[in-house]
PDB file of C-alpha atoms in Angstrom:
ATOM      1  CA  MET A   1      72.699 -22.293  67.793  1.00 56.00           C
ATOM      2  CA  GLU A   2      69.795 -24.255  66.628  1.00 66.00           C
ATOM      3  CA  TYR A   3      67.979 -21.241  65.784  1.00 64.00           C
ATOM      4  CA  GLN A   4      70.698 -19.735  63.890  1.00 67.00           C
ATOM      5  CA  LYS A   5      71.113 -23.404  61.732  1.00 70.00           C
ATOM      6  CA  GLU A   6      67.549 -23.219  61.214  1.00 70.00           C
ATOM      7  CA  LEU A   7      67.451 -19.725  59.857  1.00 67.00           C
ATOM      8  CA  LYS A   8      70.107 -20.486  57.636  1.00 68.00           C
ATOM      9  CA  ARG A   9      68.404 -23.819  56.261  1.00 72.00           C
ATOM     10  CA  LEU A  10      65.041 -21.459  55.652  1.00 70.00           C
ATOM     11  CA  ILE A  11      67.291 -18.686  54.030  1.00 70.00           C
ATOM     12  CA  PHE A  12      68.799 -21.429  51.630  1.00 69.00           C
ATOM     13  CA  ASP A  13      64.930 -22.541  50.713  1.00 71.00           C
ATOM     14  CA  LEU A  14      63.710 -18.831  50.093  1.00 70.00           C
ATOM     15  CA  LYS A  15      66.787 -18.587  47.669  1.00 72.00           C
ATOM     16  CA  THR A  16      66.019 -21.887  46.001  1.00 77.00           C
ATOM     17  CA  ASN A  17      62.580 -22.016  45.698  1.00 79.00           C
ATOM     18  CA  TYR A  18      61.358 -18.334  45.755  1.00 77.00           C
ATOM     19  CA  LEU A  19      61.212 -15.298  43.509  1.00 81.00           C
ATOM     20  CA  PRO A  20      64.549 -13.220  44.913  1.00 80.00           C
ATOM     21  CA  SER A  21      64.044  -9.294  45.963  1.00 83.00           C
ATOM     22  CA  VAL A  22      60.240  -9.480  45.798  1.00 90.00           C
ATOM     23  CA  SER A  23      58.611  -9.980  48.790  1.00 91.00           C
ATOM     24  CA  ILE A  24      54.502  -9.633  50.321  1.00 95.00           C
ATOM     25  CA  ASP A  25      53.380  -8.285  52.997  1.00 96.00           C
ATOM     26  CA  LEU A  26      49.958  -8.319  54.458  1.00 98.00           C
ATOM     27  CA  VAL A  27      48.034  -5.633  56.647  1.00 98.00           C
ATOM     28  CA  ILE A  28      45.279  -8.239  58.504  1.00 97.00           C
ATOM     29  CA  PHE A  29      42.987  -5.888  59.919  1.00 96.00           C
ATOM     30  CA  GLY A  30      40.286  -7.643  62.320  1.00 95.00           C
ATOM     31  CA  PHE A  31      37.503  -6.522  63.482  1.00 94.00           C
ATOM     32  CA  HIS A  32      34.983  -7.574  66.015  1.00 91.00           C
ATOM     33  CA  ASP A  33      32.281  -6.456  68.275  1.00 88.00           C
ATOM     34  CA  GLY A  34      33.689  -2.830  67.909  1.00 90.00           C
ATOM     35  CA  GLN A  35      37.501  -3.349  68.131  1.00 94.00           C
ATOM     36  CA  LEU A  36      39.637  -3.012  64.882  1.00 95.00           C
ATOM     37  CA  LYS A  37      42.860  -4.804  65.482  1.00 97.00           C
ATOM     38  CA  VAL A  38      46.115  -5.574  62.827  1.00 98.00           C
ATOM     39  CA  LEU A  39      47.763  -8.950  62.786  1.00 98.00           C
ATOM     40  CA  LEU A  40      51.636  -9.008  64.186  1.00 98.00           C
ATOM     41  CA  LEU A  41      54.362 -11.496  64.231  1.00 97.00           C
ATOM     42  CA  ARG A  42      56.854 -11.088  67.051  1.00 96.00           C
ATOM     43  CA  TRP A  43      60.274 -12.573  65.056  1.00 89.00           C
ATOM     44  CA  LYS A  44      62.228 -15.542  67.278  1.00 85.00           C
ATOM     45  CA  THR A  45      64.106 -15.064  69.848  1.00 83.00           C
ATOM     46  CA  THR A  46      63.425 -11.091  70.340  1.00 88.00           C
ATOM     47  CA  ASP A  47      60.751  -8.692  71.330  1.00 90.00           C
ATOM     48  CA  LYS A  48      60.453  -7.143  67.804  1.00 91.00           C
ATOM     49  CA  TRP A  49      57.046  -7.222  65.658  1.00 95.00           C
ATOM     50  CA  CYS A  50      56.567  -7.208  61.924  1.00 95.00           C
ATOM     51  CA  LEU A  51      53.672  -7.421  59.731  1.00 97.00           C
ATOM     52  CA  PRO A  52      53.166 -10.944  58.178  1.00 97.00           C
ATOM     53  CA  GLY A  53      54.113 -11.625  54.558  1.00 94.00           C
ATOM     54  CA  GLY A  54      55.902 -14.251  52.539  1.00 90.00           C
ATOM     55  CA  ARG A  55      57.705 -14.888  49.323  1.00 90.00           C
ATOM     56  CA  ILE A  56      56.211 -16.080  45.877  1.00 92.00           C
ATOM     57  CA  ARG A  57      57.183 -19.450  44.524  1.00 92.00           C
ATOM     58  CA  HIS A  58      58.539 -20.245  41.327  1.00 90.00           C
ATOM     59  CA  GLU A  59      55.369 -20.704  38.760  1.00 91.00           C
ATOM     60  CA  GLU A  60      52.826 -19.165  41.438  1.00 94.00           C
ATOM     61  CA  ASN A  61      50.915 -16.018  40.391  1.00 96.00           C
ATOM     62  CA  MET A  62      51.202 -13.138  43.079  1.00 95.00           C
ATOM     63  CA  GLU A  63      48.421 -12.968  44.060  1.00 95.00           C
ATOM     64  CA  ALA A  64      47.906 -16.611  44.830  1.00 96.00           C
ATOM     65  CA  ALA A  65      50.909 -16.095  46.940  1.00 95.00           C
ATOM     66  CA  ALA A  66      49.182 -13.444  48.844  1.00 96.00           C
ATOM     67  CA  TYR A  67      45.942 -15.319  49.461  1.00 96.00           C
ATOM     68  CA  ARG A  68      48.196 -18.586  50.442  1.00 95.00           C
ATOM     69  CA  SER A  69      50.377 -16.317  53.021  1.00 95.00           C
ATOM     70  CA  LEU A  70      46.731 -15.000  54.364  1.00 96.00           C
ATOM     71  CA  ARG A  71      45.496 -18.734  54.679  1.00 96.00           C
ATOM     72  CA  GLU A  72      48.639 -19.640  56.191  1.00 96.00           C
ATOM     73  CA  ARG A  73      48.512 -17.007  59.144  1.00 96.00           C
ATOM     74  CA  THR A  74      44.726 -16.729  59.929  1.00 96.00           C
ATOM     75  CA  GLY A  75      43.329 -19.799  58.883  1.00 96.00           C
ATOM     76  CA  LEU A  76      40.751 -18.204  56.765  1.00 93.00           C
ATOM     77  CA  SER A  77      39.941 -18.302  53.027  1.00 87.00           C
ATOM     78  CA  GLU A  78      37.746 -16.350  50.507  1.00 80.00           C
ATOM     79  CA  ILE A  79      38.509 -13.211  52.069  1.00 87.00           C
ATOM     80  CA  PHE A  80      38.868  -9.850  50.495  1.00 85.00           C
ATOM     81  CA  LEU A  81      42.240  -9.113  49.798  1.00 91.00           C
ATOM     82  CA  GLN A  82      43.326  -5.777  48.079  1.00 92.00           C
ATOM     83  CA  GLN A  83      46.939  -4.660  46.622  1.00 95.00           C
ATOM     84  CA  PHE A  84      46.871  -1.045  47.958  1.00 96.00           C
ATOM     85  CA  HIS A  85      51.068  -0.194  47.066  1.00 96.00           C
ATOM     86  CA  THR A  86      54.377  -1.570  45.929  1.00 95.00           C
ATOM     87  CA  PHE A  87      57.288  -0.266  48.401  1.00 95.00           C
ATOM     88  CA  GLY A  88      60.482   0.339  46.614  1.00 86.00           C
ATOM     89  CA  ASP A  89      62.472   2.594  48.427  1.00 83.00           C
ATOM     90  CA  VAL A  90      66.178   2.412  48.784  1.00 81.00           C
ATOM     91  CA  ASP A  91      66.322   2.318  52.723  1.00 78.00           C
ATOM     92  CA  ARG A  92      63.158   0.876  54.138  1.00 76.00           C
ATOM     93  CA  TYR A  93      64.650   0.474  57.642  1.00 78.00           C
ATOM     94  CA  THR A  94      62.472   3.437  59.293  1.00 79.00           C
ATOM     95  CA  HIS A  95      62.795   2.413  63.302  1.00 81.00           C
ATOM     96  CA  PHE A  96      65.927   0.480  63.073  1.00 78.00           C
ATOM     97  CA  SER A  97      68.971   0.730  61.242  1.00 76.00           C
ATOM     98  CA  ARG A  98      69.834  -2.388  58.789  1.00 75.00           C
ATOM     99  CA  HIS A  99      72.726  -3.208  61.511  1.00 72.00           C
ATOM    100  CA  ASP A 100      70.435  -2.977  64.272  1.00 76.00           C
ATOM    101  CA  THR A 101      67.605  -5.014  62.376  1.00 74.00           C
ATOM    102  CA  LEU A 102      70.062  -7.830  61.479  1.00 72.00           C
ATOM    103  CA  SER A 103      71.439  -7.740  65.273  1.00 70.00           C
ATOM    104  CA  LYS A 104      67.928  -8.030  66.631  1.00 69.00           C
ATOM    105  CA  LEU A 105      67.160 -11.139  64.076  1.00 68.00           C
ATOM    106  CA  GLY A 106      69.927 -13.068  65.854  1.00 64.00           C
ATOM    107  CA  LEU A 107      72.583 -13.464  63.262  1.00 58.00           C
ATOM    108  CA  PRO A 108      76.192 -11.452  61.928  1.00 54.00           C
ATOM    109  CA  GLU A 109      75.336  -9.561  58.619  1.00 56.00           C
ATOM    110  CA  GLU A 110      77.420 -11.808  56.768  1.00 59.00           C
ATOM    111  CA  ASP A 111      74.881 -14.287  57.214  1.00 53.00           C
ATOM    112  CA  LEU A 112      71.785 -12.375  55.999  1.00 54.00           C
ATOM    113  CA  LYS A 113      72.990 -10.810  52.948  1.00 55.00           C
ATOM    114  CA  GLU A 114      70.749 -12.635  50.558  1.00 53.00           C
ATOM    115  CA  PHE A 115      68.111 -12.543  53.314  1.00 53.00           C
ATOM    116  CA  ALA A 116      67.954  -8.838  53.932  1.00 54.00           C
ATOM    117  CA  SER A 117      69.095  -7.528  50.899  1.00 63.00           C
ATOM    118  CA  ARG A 118      67.118  -5.033  49.143  1.00 71.00           C
ATOM    119  CA  ASP A 119      63.637  -6.137  48.326  1.00 82.00           C
ATOM    120  CA  VAL A 120      60.419  -4.762  46.648  1.00 91.00           C
ATOM    121  CA  SER A 121      57.706  -5.485  48.667  1.00 94.00           C
ATOM    122  CA  VAL A 122      53.922  -5.323  47.358  1.00 97.00           C
ATOM    123  CA  GLY A 123      51.063  -4.902  50.359  1.00 97.00           C
ATOM    124  CA  TYR A 124      48.161  -6.339  50.275  1.00 98.00           C
ATOM    125  CA  TYR A 125      45.061  -5.480  53.295  1.00 96.00           C
ATOM    126  CA  ALA A 126      42.484  -7.789  54.335  1.00 95.00           C
ATOM    127  CA  LEU A 127      39.562  -6.957  56.702  1.00 93.00           C
ATOM    128  CA  VAL A 128      38.607 -10.306  58.851  1.00 94.00           C
ATOM    129  CA  GLU A 129      36.265 -11.381  61.576  1.00 93.00           C
ATOM    130  CA  PHE A 130      38.732 -11.833  64.158  1.00 91.00           C
ATOM    131  CA  ALA A 131      37.013 -14.121  66.541  1.00 91.00           C
ATOM    132  CA  GLY A 132      37.158 -16.627  63.387  1.00 91.00           C
ATOM    133  CA  ALA A 133      40.606 -16.597  62.698  1.00 95.00           C
ATOM    134  CA  THR A 134      43.058 -18.749  63.924  1.00 96.00           C
ATOM    135  CA  PRO A 135      46.767 -16.315  64.398  1.00 97.00           C
ATOM    136  CA  THR A 136      49.490 -19.030  63.346  1.00 97.00           C
ATOM    137  CA  PRO A 137      53.304 -17.644  63.746  1.00 95.00           C
ATOM    138  CA  ASP A 138      55.604 -18.774  60.265  1.00 90.00           C
ATOM    139  CA  LEU A 139      58.903 -20.132  60.578  1.00 83.00           C
ATOM    140  CA  PHE A 140      60.844 -17.087  61.366  1.00 83.00           C
ATOM    141  CA  THR A 141      58.484 -16.038  64.440  1.00 91.00           C
ATOM    142  CA  ASP A 142      57.454 -17.150  67.883  1.00 93.00           C
ATOM    143  CA  GLU A 143      54.090 -15.509  68.197  1.00 96.00           C
ATOM    144  CA  CYS A 144      51.085 -14.629  66.016  1.00 97.00           C
ATOM    145  CA  CYS A 145      48.548 -11.983  67.674  1.00 97.00           C
ATOM    146  CA  TRP A 146      46.275  -9.215  67.431  1.00 98.00           C
ATOM    147  CA  TRP A 147      47.231  -5.389  68.733  1.00 97.00           C
ATOM    148  CA  ASP A 148      44.640  -2.979  69.164  1.00 96.00           C
ATOM    149  CA  ILE A 149      45.213  -0.706  65.852  1.00 95.00           C
ATOM    150  CA  ASP A 150      45.767   2.494  68.507  1.00 94.00           C
ATOM    151  CA  GLN A 151      48.391   0.395  70.315  1.00 96.00           C
ATOM    152  CA  ILE A 152      50.917  -1.014  67.564  1.00 97.00           C
ATOM    153  CA  PRO A 153      54.503  -0.875  68.560  1.00 96.00           C
ATOM    154  CA  LEU A 154      57.512   0.207  66.360  1.00 95.00           C
ATOM    155  CA  LEU A 155      57.514  -2.404  63.810  1.00 95.00           C
ATOM    156  CA  LEU A 156      60.709  -3.529  61.868  1.00 91.00           C
ATOM    157  CA  PHE A 157      60.993  -2.493  58.636  1.00 90.00           C
ATOM    158  CA  ASP A 158      58.877  -0.287  57.079  1.00 93.00           C
ATOM    159  CA  HIS A 159      55.734  -2.070  58.784  1.00 95.00           C
ATOM    160  CA  ASN A 160      54.395   0.609  60.365  1.00 96.00           C
ATOM    161  CA  ASP A 161      54.244   2.885  57.372  1.00 96.00           C
ATOM    162  CA  MET A 162      52.482   0.472  55.491  1.00 97.00           C
ATOM    163  CA  ILE A 163      49.687   0.093  58.534  1.00 98.00           C
ATOM    164  CA  THR A 164      48.849   3.712  58.191  1.00 97.00           C
ATOM    165  CA  LEU A 165      48.673   3.598  54.698  1.00 97.00           C
ATOM    166  CA  ALA A 166      46.465   0.186  54.616  1.00 97.00           C
ATOM    167  CA  LEU A 167      43.928   1.811  56.663  1.00 96.00           C
ATOM    168  CA  LYS A 168      43.873   5.299  54.890  1.00 96.00           C
ATOM    169  CA  THR A 169      43.391   3.009  51.655  1.00 95.00           C
ATOM    170  CA  LEU A 170      40.706   1.067  53.604  1.00 93.00           C
ATOM    171  CA  ARG A 171      38.885   3.724  55.010  1.00 93.00           C
ATOM    172  CA  ARG A 172      38.819   5.567  50.976  1.00 91.00           C
ATOM    173  CA  GLN A 173      37.495   2.115  50.084  1.00 87.00           C
ATOM    174  CA  LEU A 174      34.500   3.027  51.796  1.00 85.00           C
ATOM    175  CA  SER A 175      33.378   5.765  49.211  1.00 79.00           C
ATOM    176  CA  TYR A 176      33.273   3.082  46.364  1.00 80.00           C
ATOM    177  CA  GLN A 177      32.646  -0.230  47.316  1.00 81.00           C
ATOM    178  CA  PRO A 178      30.676  -2.116  50.140  1.00 83.00           C
ATOM    179  CA  ILE A 179      32.301  -3.618  53.403  1.00 87.00           C
ATOM    180  CA  GLY A 180      30.572  -6.006  55.864  1.00 89.00           C
ATOM    181  CA  TYR A 181      30.307  -9.624  54.227  1.00 88.00           C
ATOM    182  CA  ASN A 182      31.821 -12.111  56.254  1.00 87.00           C
ATOM    183  CA  LEU A 183      32.156  -9.521  58.938  1.00 91.00           C
ATOM    184  CA  LEU A 184      28.641  -9.476  60.645  1.00 91.00           C
ATOM    185  CA  PRO A 185      26.381 -12.612  61.388  1.00 89.00           C
ATOM    186  CA  ASP A 186      23.931 -13.624  58.662  1.00 91.00           C
ATOM    187  CA  LYS A 187      21.349 -11.448  60.187  1.00 93.00           C
ATOM    188  CA  PHE A 188      22.112  -8.079  61.895  1.00 94.00           C
ATOM    189  CA  THR A 189      21.079  -4.580  62.514  1.00 94.00           C
ATOM    190  CA  MET A 190      21.670  -1.473  61.075  1.00 94.00           C
ATOM    191  CA  PRO A 191      23.270  -0.250  64.307  1.00 93.00           C
ATOM    192  CA  ASP A 192      25.497  -3.305  63.969  1.00 94.00           C
ATOM    193  CA  LEU A 193      26.752  -2.379  60.614  1.00 94.00           C
ATOM    194  CA  GLN A 194      27.111   1.169  61.684  1.00 94.00           C
ATOM    195  CA  GLN A 195      29.067   0.703  64.171  1.00 95.00           C
ATOM    196  CA  LEU A 196      31.446  -1.614  61.857  1.00 94.00           C
ATOM    197  CA  TYR A 197      31.906   1.556  59.480  1.00 94.00           C
ATOM    198  CA  GLU A 198      32.406   4.030  62.370  1.00 94.00           C
ATOM    199  CA  THR A 199      34.985   1.860  63.825  1.00 94.00           C
ATOM    200  CA  ILE A 200      36.877   1.575  60.690  1.00 94.00           C
ATOM    201  CA  LEU A 201      36.523   5.224  59.871  1.00 93.00           C
ATOM    202  CA  GLY A 202      37.256   6.473  63.619  1.00 92.00           C
ATOM    203  CA  GLN A 203      34.445   8.514  63.630  1.00 92.00           C
ATOM    204  CA  SER A 204      30.785   9.000  64.458  1.00 94.00           C
ATOM    205  CA  LEU A 205      28.372   8.911  61.235  1.00 93.00           C
ATOM    206  CA  ASP A 206      24.531  10.524  61.549  1.00 94.00           C
ATOM    207  CA  ARG A 207      22.127   7.415  62.298  1.00 93.00           C
ATOM    208  CA  ARG A 208      19.368   8.518  59.987  1.00 93.00           C
ATOM    209  CA  ASN A 209      21.837   9.722  56.842  1.00 92.00           C
ATOM    210  CA  PHE A 210      23.552   6.464  56.976  1.00 92.00           C
ATOM    211  CA  GLN A 211      20.759   4.180  57.074  1.00 92.00           C
ATOM    212  CA  LYS A 212      19.069   5.934  54.037  1.00 89.00           C
ATOM    213  CA  ARG A 213      22.365   6.330  52.218  1.00 86.00           C
ATOM    214  CA  MET A 214      22.443   1.944  53.003  1.00 89.00           C
ATOM    215  CA  LEU A 215      19.242   1.006  51.942  1.00 88.00           C
ATOM    216  CA  GLY A 216      19.597   3.107  48.718  1.00 83.00           C
ATOM    217  CA  TYR A 217      22.394   1.085  47.192  1.00 84.00           C
ATOM    218  CA  GLY A 218      20.422  -2.092  47.053  1.00 88.00           C
ATOM    219  CA  ILE A 219      22.962  -4.432  49.039  1.00 92.00           C
ATOM    220  CA  LEU A 220      20.589  -5.209  52.049  1.00 95.00           C
ATOM    221  CA  GLU A 221      17.297  -7.323  52.490  1.00 95.00           C
ATOM    222  CA  ARG A 222      14.937  -6.030  55.195  1.00 94.00           C
ATOM    223  CA  LEU A 223      13.738  -9.309  57.110  1.00 94.00           C
ATOM    224  CA  GLU A 224      10.751  -9.137  59.095  1.00 90.00           C
ATOM    225  CA  GLU A 225      12.531 -10.546  62.138  1.00 88.00           C
ATOM    226  CA  ARG A 226      13.412  -8.019  65.016  1.00 87.00           C
ATOM    227  CA  LYS A 227      16.236  -8.339  67.175  1.00 80.00           C
ATOM    228  CA  THR A 228      14.601  -9.385  70.692  1.00 76.00           C
ATOM    229  CA  GLY A 229      16.255  -8.979  74.272  1.00 64.00           C
ATOM    230  CA  GLY A 230      17.164  -5.168  74.108  1.00 59.00           C
ATOM    231  CA  ALA A 231      15.902  -2.625  76.265  1.00 54.00           C
ATOM    232  CA  HIS A 232      14.605  -0.523  73.667  1.00 62.00           C
ATOM    233  CA  LYS A 233      12.241  -1.064  70.784  1.00 71.00           C
ATOM    234  CA  ALA A 234      13.841  -3.911  68.955  1.00 76.00           C
ATOM    235  CA  PRO A 235      15.504  -3.222  65.411  1.00 88.00           C
ATOM    236  CA  TYR A 236      14.666  -4.818  62.328  1.00 91.00           C
ATOM    237  CA  LEU A 237      17.182  -7.299  61.047  1.00 95.00           C
ATOM    238  CA  TYR A 238      18.974  -7.027  58.145  1.00 96.00           C
ATOM    239  CA  ARG A 239      21.212  -9.277  55.788  1.00 95.00           C
ATOM    240  CA  PHE A 240      23.226  -9.008  52.547  1.00 94.00           C
ATOM    241  CA  ASN A 241      21.678  -9.512  49.164  1.00 94.00           C
ATOM    242  CA  LYS A 242      24.948 -11.552  48.089  1.00 90.00           C
ATOM    243  CA  GLU A 243      24.441 -11.097  44.189  1.00 91.00           C
ATOM    244  CA  ASN A 244      23.999  -7.435  44.481  1.00 89.00           C
ATOM    245  CA  TYR A 245      26.919  -7.259  46.857  1.00 88.00           C
ATOM    246  CA  GLU A 246      29.415  -8.938  44.671  1.00 86.00           C
ATOM    247  CA  LYS A 247      28.084  -6.643  41.546  1.00 85.00           C
ATOM    248  CA  ALA A 248      29.057  -3.639  43.836  1.00 82.00           C
ATOM    249  CA  LEU A 249      32.146  -4.921  44.645  1.00 80.00           C
ATOM    250  CA  ARG A 250      32.934  -5.366  40.807  1.00 79.00           C
ATOM    251  CA  ASP A 251      32.108  -1.987  39.518  1.00 76.00           C
ATOM    252  CA  GLU A 252      33.152  -0.048  42.365  1.00 66.00           C
ATOM    253  CA  ILE A 253      30.374   2.656  41.823  1.00 57.00           C
ATOM    254  CA  LEU A 254      28.756   2.150  45.226  1.00 51.00           C
ATOM    255  CA  PHE A 255      29.435   5.198  46.971  1.00 51.00           C
ATOM    256  CA  VAL A 256      30.376   7.644  44.271  1.00 42.00           C
ATOM    257  CA  GLY A 257      28.277  10.699  44.016  1.00 37.00           C
TER     258      GLY A 257
END
C-alpha cells in the first residue's frame, strides 16, 4: 500500500513538473577488463528489468536532461553521450502486453493511465568504465546493476530493441570516431586499446593492421616507458593526445576511407 501511494505521488510530480509524452532512455554500456555490460534497473517489488531513463523538466534542454539522468544513475559526468534514435511506435510493449506490464508494476490500469500513456522516447547511448561508476536506482526501482551484454533478460517495454540498435550504432561509430578516452588508464598499451575495440565489436582484429591504422590517425602519443611485469617483451605505453582526440570527435572523419 505504501508503495502504491508513493508511486501515485511520483506520477503526480511527473505530470506537474515534466514535459508530457516525451521521455529519455539511456543505454549505458560499461567496459572493464575485456567485458562489455549494460546498466539495467529492476522495478520496485518485481523481478522485471528496464533501461534507466527519465523525463525532461520544464525549461530544461533535452541533452541536459540526458546528462542529468546519466549522472544520477552512475555518478559520472563529462561522459560521451550520443543520441541514436527516436522510438515512437504506437505499441511499444514488445515482450509483455500493456496490461501485463501495468500488472507487473503493481497498480491497476486506471491508476497508470497518465504514466503509461503513449510516449515518444529519445534514445541515448554512453560508454563508461564501469569500475568507476556507482550504479544507483531511481525512485521507481529497487536495484541498479550491470548485466553482461550476452545475458540480458527480457525487458519491459521495447528496451531490448533499444539495446540492440544502440550496440549497432556504437559499433558503427568506430568507423568515424575514436573511442578509448576515459575508458583506459592514462597510460596504456596497444594490446589494451585493441582489446577495447575487440570487446565492443565482438570479433578479433589483426594486430599489425590495427596498430598501423591507430598510429596513422595522430591521436596517440608513444611514450618512452614500457609496461613492466609481463612474461613477454614489454610493450610500449601510449596515451591519448587530448587535443587531437577531441578534434577527431568534432570532425567525425577519423576512420573514413
